[in-house]
Amino acid sequence: MILGLGTGSTAKHAIDRIAELLRIGKLKNIVGIPTSSITHEQAVSLGIPLSDLNAHPILDLAIDGADEVDPQMNLVKGRGGSLLREKMVEAASKKFIVIVDESKLVSHLGGTGLAMPVEIVPFCWEFTLRRLEMLFIEAGCVGKLRVVRESSEPYVTDNGNYIIDLYFKSDMGDLKEASDAILRLAGVVEHGMFLDMATTVIVAGKLGVFVTNK
């Protein structure tokens, strides 16, 4: 099985479990495709065989967490900084399982008031930030350059890019239109909306675990 390995706290636990099952022989013939340098390092340390999209352009399954999940199983991802590679790997997967706790469920994307990340090239990043804000001026959008924690230095992705975190005061509107508008801006590499990609969402809550399939 060719398996996409996500990034973040939820994915970390899943990767630990995959490695354990491999060690005891309950899983065999697994090849992982990591979505970040952090995930790559974790998988190597656990002895999980790895490859990449060049060798395996179609994956059987990807497993990851999410920052937000709406009722249509659309996602916001990338607050951990790995949105581009996550989207490349998970878009290439036949099945994409998302594991979250119930705090990640929202009525609409951007509804938590937390960041919707956009990966951009470093060149004239302030210009790109202003253009992103103007796209969603009616939604009260404010963009902020992501910086390294306890620093004023820009956060740099595995791909050498910057991240602009967008904050919305109201609904951003039609998600497909919003996605297309963001991607049309020169200087934008990718955004953190994962639309119509998840095939299964597993939600852990106070009343138990709930599974939704598409």
mmCIF file of C-alpha atoms in Angstrom:
data_model
loop_
_atom_site.group_PDB
_atom_site.id
_atom_site.type_symbol
_atom_site.label_atom_id
_atom_site.label_comp_id
_atom_site.label_asym_id
_atom_site.label_seq_id
_atom_site.Cartn_x
_atom_site.Cartn_y
_atom_site.Cartn_z
ATOM 1 C CA MET A 1 0.000 0.000 0.000
ATOM 2 C CA ILE A 2 1.215 3.472 -0.901
ATOM 3 C CA LEU A 3 0.248 5.684 2.026
ATOM 4 C CA GLY A 4 0.277 9.473 2.309
ATOM 5 C CA LEU A 5 1.608 10.536 5.702
ATOM 6 C CA GLY A 6 0.179 13.818 6.948
ATOM 7 C CA THR A 7 1.704 16.509 9.139
ATOM 8 C CA GLY A 8 0.679 17.731 12.581
ATOM 9 C CA SER A 9 -0.236 16.334 15.984
ATOM 10 C CA THR A 10 -2.983 14.009 14.727
ATOM 11 C CA ALA A 11 -0.858 12.662 11.887
ATOM 12 C CA LYS A 12 2.060 12.141 14.281
ATOM 13 C CA HIS A 13 -0.017 9.754 16.399
ATOM 14 C CA ALA A 14 -1.215 7.919 13.278
ATOM 15 C CA ILE A 15 2.369 7.500 12.040
ATOM 16 C CA ASP A 16 3.463 6.188 15.441
ATOM 17 C CA ARG A 17 0.664 3.611 15.277
ATOM 18 C CA ILE A 18 1.518 2.603 11.698
ATOM 19 C CA ALA A 19 5.126 2.021 12.735
ATOM 20 C CA GLU A 20 4.008 -0.091 15.696
ATOM 21 C CA LEU A 21 1.774 -2.253 13.473
ATOM 22 C CA LEU A 22 4.637 -2.712 11.031
ATOM 23 C CA ARG A 23 6.942 -3.816 13.857
ATOM 24 C CA ILE A 24 4.536 -6.489 15.108
ATOM 25 C CA GLY A 25 3.693 -7.688 11.608
ATOM 26 C CA LYS A 26 0.049 -6.607 11.469
ATOM 27 C CA LEU A 27 0.872 -4.267 8.579
ATOM 28 C CA LYS A 28 3.085 -5.215 5.664
ATOM 29 C CA ASN A 29 4.174 -3.772 2.345
ATOM 30 C CA ILE A 30 3.606 -0.149 3.384
ATOM 31 C CA VAL A 31 5.428 2.642 1.575
ATOM 32 C CA GLY A 32 4.901 6.135 2.973
ATOM 33 C CA ILE A 33 4.849 9.431 1.098
ATOM 34 C CA PRO A 34 5.598 12.202 3.646
ATOM 35 C CA THR A 35 4.013 15.653 3.408
ATOM 36 C CA SER A 36 6.752 17.591 5.210
ATOM 37 C CA SER A 37 10.345 17.401 6.366
ATOM 38 C CA ILE A 38 9.094 16.860 9.934
ATOM 39 C CA THR A 39 6.999 13.869 8.871
ATOM 40 C CA HIS A 40 9.899 12.554 6.801
ATOM 41 C CA GLU A 41 12.201 12.684 9.835
ATOM 42 C CA GLN A 42 9.633 10.981 12.059
ATOM 43 C CA ALA A 43 8.988 8.180 9.559
ATOM 44 C CA VAL A 44 12.709 7.569 9.013
ATOM 45 C CA SER A 45 13.304 7.396 12.775
ATOM 46 C CA LEU A 46 10.532 4.779 13.050
ATOM 47 C CA GLY A 47 11.780 2.692 10.149
ATOM 48 C CA ILE A 48 8.829 3.276 7.817
ATOM 49 C CA PRO A 49 9.861 2.787 4.161
ATOM 50 C CA LEU A 50 9.474 6.031 2.200
ATOM 51 C CA SER A 51 9.219 7.188 -1.389
ATOM 52 C CA ASP A 52 7.810 10.212 -3.239
ATOM 53 C CA LEU A 53 5.268 11.287 -5.845
ATOM 54 C CA ASN A 54 7.770 10.912 -8.664
ATOM 55 C CA ALA A 55 7.947 7.167 -8.022
ATOM 56 C CA HIS A 56 4.313 6.783 -6.916
ATOM 57 C CA PRO A 57 2.048 9.369 -8.598
ATOM 58 C CA ILE A 58 -1.104 7.580 -7.380
ATOM 59 C CA LEU A 59 -1.513 6.722 -3.690
ATOM 60 C CA ASP A 60 -3.916 4.209 -2.192
ATOM 61 C CA LEU A 61 -4.671 6.252 0.910
ATOM 62 C CA ALA A 62 -3.683 9.401 2.793
ATOM 63 C CA ILE A 63 -4.274 10.050 6.499
ATOM 64 C CA ASP A 64 -4.115 13.516 8.055
ATOM 65 C CA GLY A 65 -5.762 15.920 10.443
ATOM 66 C CA ALA A 66 -7.434 19.247 9.667
ATOM 67 C CA ASP A 67 -7.831 22.663 11.248
ATOM 68 C CA GLU A 68 -11.473 23.077 10.220
ATOM 69 C CA VAL A 69 -14.126 20.796 8.701
ATOM 70 C CA ASP A 70 -17.423 22.122 7.339
ATOM 71 C CA PRO A 71 -20.665 20.093 6.875
ATOM 72 C CA GLN A 72 -19.703 19.300 3.256
ATOM 73 C CA MET A 73 -16.345 17.830 4.400
ATOM 74 C CA ASN A 74 -14.393 20.777 3.003
ATOM 75 C CA LEU A 75 -11.290 21.529 5.048
ATOM 76 C CA VAL A 76 -8.915 24.236 6.159
ATOM 77 C CA LYS A 77 -5.415 22.865 6.571
ATOM 78 C CA GLY A 78 -1.937 24.296 6.771
ATOM 79 C CA ARG A 79 -1.781 26.052 10.107
ATOM 80 C CA GLY A 80 1.199 23.764 10.677
ATOM 81 C CA GLY A 81 2.861 25.194 7.567
ATOM 82 C CA SER A 82 2.815 22.197 5.207
ATOM 83 C CA LEU A 83 -0.250 22.952 3.099
ATOM 84 C CA LEU A 84 1.353 22.729 -0.359
ATOM 85 C CA ARG A 85 2.912 19.300 0.070
ATOM 86 C CA GLU A 86 -0.147 18.072 1.961
ATOM 87 C CA LYS A 87 -2.394 19.104 -0.907
ATOM 88 C CA MET A 88 -0.125 17.550 -3.544
ATOM 89 C CA VAL A 89 0.006 14.203 -1.741
ATOM 90 C CA GLU A 90 -3.626 14.100 -0.665
ATOM 91 C CA ALA A 91 -4.934 15.135 -4.082
ATOM 92 C CA ALA A 92 -3.010 12.187 -5.547
ATOM 93 C CA SER A 93 -4.664 9.716 -3.148
ATOM 94 C CA LYS A 94 -7.569 7.452 -4.064
ATOM 95 C CA LYS A 95 -8.887 7.824 -0.513
ATOM 96 C CA PHE A 96 -8.223 10.607 1.983
ATOM 97 C CA ILE A 97 -9.107 10.005 5.631
ATOM 98 C CA VAL A 98 -9.277 13.044 7.926
ATOM 99 C CA ILE A 99 -9.156 12.584 11.701
ATOM 100 C CA VAL A 100 -10.258 15.460 13.968
ATOM 101 C CA ASP A 101 -11.845 16.188 17.312
ATOM 102 C CA GLU A 102 -15.227 17.884 17.428
ATOM 103 C CA SER A 103 -13.701 21.310 18.141
ATOM 104 C CA LYS A 104 -12.611 21.405 14.478
ATOM 105 C CA LEU A 105 -16.186 21.269 13.146
ATOM 106 C CA VAL A 106 -17.426 24.609 11.773
ATOM 107 C CA SER A 107 -20.521 25.881 9.982
ATOM 108 C CA HIS A 108 -18.344 27.476 7.285
ATOM 109 C CA LEU A 109 -14.628 27.616 6.554
ATOM 110 C CA GLY A 110 -12.976 30.508 8.336
ATOM 111 C CA GLY A 111 -15.769 30.292 10.904
ATOM 112 C CA THR A 112 -13.493 29.810 13.902
ATOM 113 C CA GLY A 113 -11.893 33.209 13.409
ATOM 114 C CA LEU A 114 -8.549 31.438 13.134
ATOM 115 C CA ALA A 115 -6.151 31.555 10.203
ATOM 116 C CA MET A 116 -6.791 30.403 6.649
ATOM 117 C CA PRO A 117 -3.218 30.102 5.347
ATOM 118 C CA VAL A 118 -1.989 31.057 1.894
ATOM 119 C CA GLU A 119 1.518 30.103 0.759
ATOM 120 C CA ILE A 120 3.168 32.843 -1.306
ATOM 121 C CA VAL A 121 6.546 33.604 -2.844
ATOM 122 C CA PRO A 122 8.717 35.897 -0.679
ATOM 123 C CA PHE A 123 9.163 38.514 -3.445
ATOM 124 C CA CYS A 124 7.157 41.669 -2.546
ATOM 125 C CA TRP A 125 5.093 39.746 -0.011
ATOM 126 C CA GLU A 126 3.415 42.913 1.304
ATOM 127 C CA PHE A 127 2.014 43.576 -2.172
ATOM 128 C CA THR A 128 0.561 40.062 -2.286
ATOM 129 C CA LEU A 129 -0.855 40.429 1.233
ATOM 130 C CA ARG A 130 -2.703 43.617 0.252
ATOM 131 C CA ARG A 131 -4.133 41.976 -2.858
ATOM 132 C CA LEU A 132 -5.389 39.035 -0.803
ATOM 133 C CA GLU A 133 -7.092 41.394 1.645
ATOM 134 C CA MET A 134 -8.761 43.257 -1.226
ATOM 135 C CA LEU A 135 -10.226 40.025 -2.595
ATOM 136 C CA PHE A 136 -12.245 39.591 0.586
ATOM 137 C CA ILE A 137 -12.747 43.173 1.712
ATOM 138 C CA GLU A 138 -16.493 42.579 2.190
ATOM 139 C CA ALA A 139 -15.714 39.701 4.573
ATOM 140 C CA GLY A 140 -13.504 41.986 6.676
ATOM 141 C CA CYS A 141 -10.397 40.022 5.755
ATOM 142 C CA VAL A 142 -7.132 40.871 7.511
ATOM 143 C CA GLY A 143 -3.877 39.254 6.411
ATOM 144 C CA LYS A 144 -0.801 38.724 8.564
ATOM 145 C CA LEU A 145 2.623 37.443 7.615
ATOM 146 C CA ARG A 146 3.377 34.313 9.620
ATOM 147 C CA VAL A 147 6.546 34.705 11.661
ATOM 148 C CA VAL A 148 8.729 32.297 13.603
ATOM 149 C CA ARG A 149 7.436 31.958 17.154
ATOM 150 C CA GLU A 150 8.891 34.585 19.528
ATOM 151 C CA SER A 151 10.586 36.270 16.581
ATOM 152 C CA SER A 152 9.924 38.822 13.862
ATOM 153 C CA GLU A 153 11.542 36.615 11.224
ATOM 154 C CA PRO A 154 9.196 35.281 8.519
ATOM 155 C CA TYR A 155 8.241 31.634 8.805
ATOM 156 C CA VAL A 156 9.706 29.800 5.792
ATOM 157 C CA THR A 157 8.024 26.662 4.449
ATOM 158 C CA ASP A 158 9.787 23.495 3.307
ATOM 159 C CA ASN A 159 9.503 24.982 -0.189
ATOM 160 C CA GLY A 160 11.257 28.253 0.699
ATOM 161 C CA ASN A 161 8.049 30.300 0.651
ATOM 162 C CA TYR A 162 6.201 32.558 3.112
ATOM 163 C CA ILE A 163 2.706 32.121 4.548
ATOM 164 C CA ILE A 164 0.041 34.802 4.822
ATOM 165 C CA ASP A 165 -2.626 33.958 7.403
ATOM 166 C CA LEU A 166 -6.035 35.345 6.449
ATOM 167 C CA TYR A 167 -8.594 36.147 9.158
ATOM 168 C CA PHE A 168 -12.255 36.659 8.248
ATOM 169 C CA LYS A 169 -14.919 38.548 10.174
ATOM 170 C CA SER A 170 -17.691 36.970 8.081
ATOM 171 C CA ASP A 171 -18.279 34.202 5.547
ATOM 172 C CA MET A 172 -15.907 34.397 2.570
ATOM 173 C CA GLY A 173 -18.718 33.365 0.215
ATOM 174 C CA ASP A 174 -18.662 30.664 -2.443
ATOM 175 C CA LEU A 175 -15.618 28.527 -1.680
ATOM 176 C CA LYS A 176 -14.890 27.493 -5.254
ATOM 177 C CA GLU A 177 -14.970 31.130 -6.380
ATOM 178 C CA ALA A 178 -12.781 32.128 -3.425
ATOM 179 C CA SER A 179 -10.307 29.368 -4.255
ATOM 180 C CA ASP A 180 -10.100 30.350 -7.915
ATOM 181 C CA ALA A 181 -9.695 34.042 -7.075
ATOM 182 C CA ILE A 182 -6.816 33.370 -4.681
ATOM 183 C CA LEU A 183 -4.999 31.095 -7.115
ATOM 184 C CA ARG A 184 -5.301 33.654 -9.928
ATOM 185 C CA LEU A 185 -3.151 36.127 -7.994
ATOM 186 C CA ALA A 186 0.439 36.194 -9.229
ATOM 187 C CA GLY A 187 2.665 35.460 -6.251
ATOM 188 C CA VAL A 188 0.293 32.944 -4.679
ATOM 189 C CA VAL A 189 1.544 29.361 -4.615
ATOM 190 C CA GLU A 190 -1.364 27.576 -2.883
ATOM 191 C CA HIS A 191 -4.041 28.086 -0.226
ATOM 192 C CA GLY A 192 -5.245 26.038 2.713
ATOM 193 C CA MET A 193 -8.776 25.250 1.532
ATOM 194 C CA PHE A 194 -9.045 21.555 0.670
ATOM 195 C CA LEU A 195 -12.307 21.403 -1.269
ATOM 196 C CA ASP A 196 -14.022 18.120 -2.194
ATOM 197 C CA MET A 197 -10.910 16.128 -1.279
ATOM 198 C CA ALA A 198 -11.750 14.212 1.905
ATOM 199 C CA THR A 199 -13.463 10.859 1.363
ATOM 200 C CA THR A 200 -13.846 10.012 5.065
ATOM 201 C CA VAL A 201 -13.944 12.215 8.165
ATOM 202 C CA ILE A 202 -13.523 10.613 11.586
ATOM 203 C CA VAL A 203 -14.622 12.858 14.466
ATOM 204 C CA ALA A 204 -13.824 12.140 18.106
ATOM 205 C CA GLY A 205 -16.202 13.809 20.550
ATOM 206 C CA LYS A 206 -17.633 13.605 24.040
ATOM 207 C CA LEU A 207 -20.286 11.135 22.891
ATOM 208 C CA GLY A 208 -17.933 8.886 20.981
ATOM 209 C CA VAL A 209 -16.423 8.555 17.529
ATOM 210 C CA PHE A 210 -18.428 9.391 14.417
ATOM 211 C CA VAL A 211 -17.503 8.519 10.839
ATOM 212 C CA THR A 212 -18.781 10.306 7.730
ATOM 213 C CA ASN A 213 -18.058 8.927 4.265
ATOM 214 C CA LYS A 214 -18.461 10.649 0.930
#
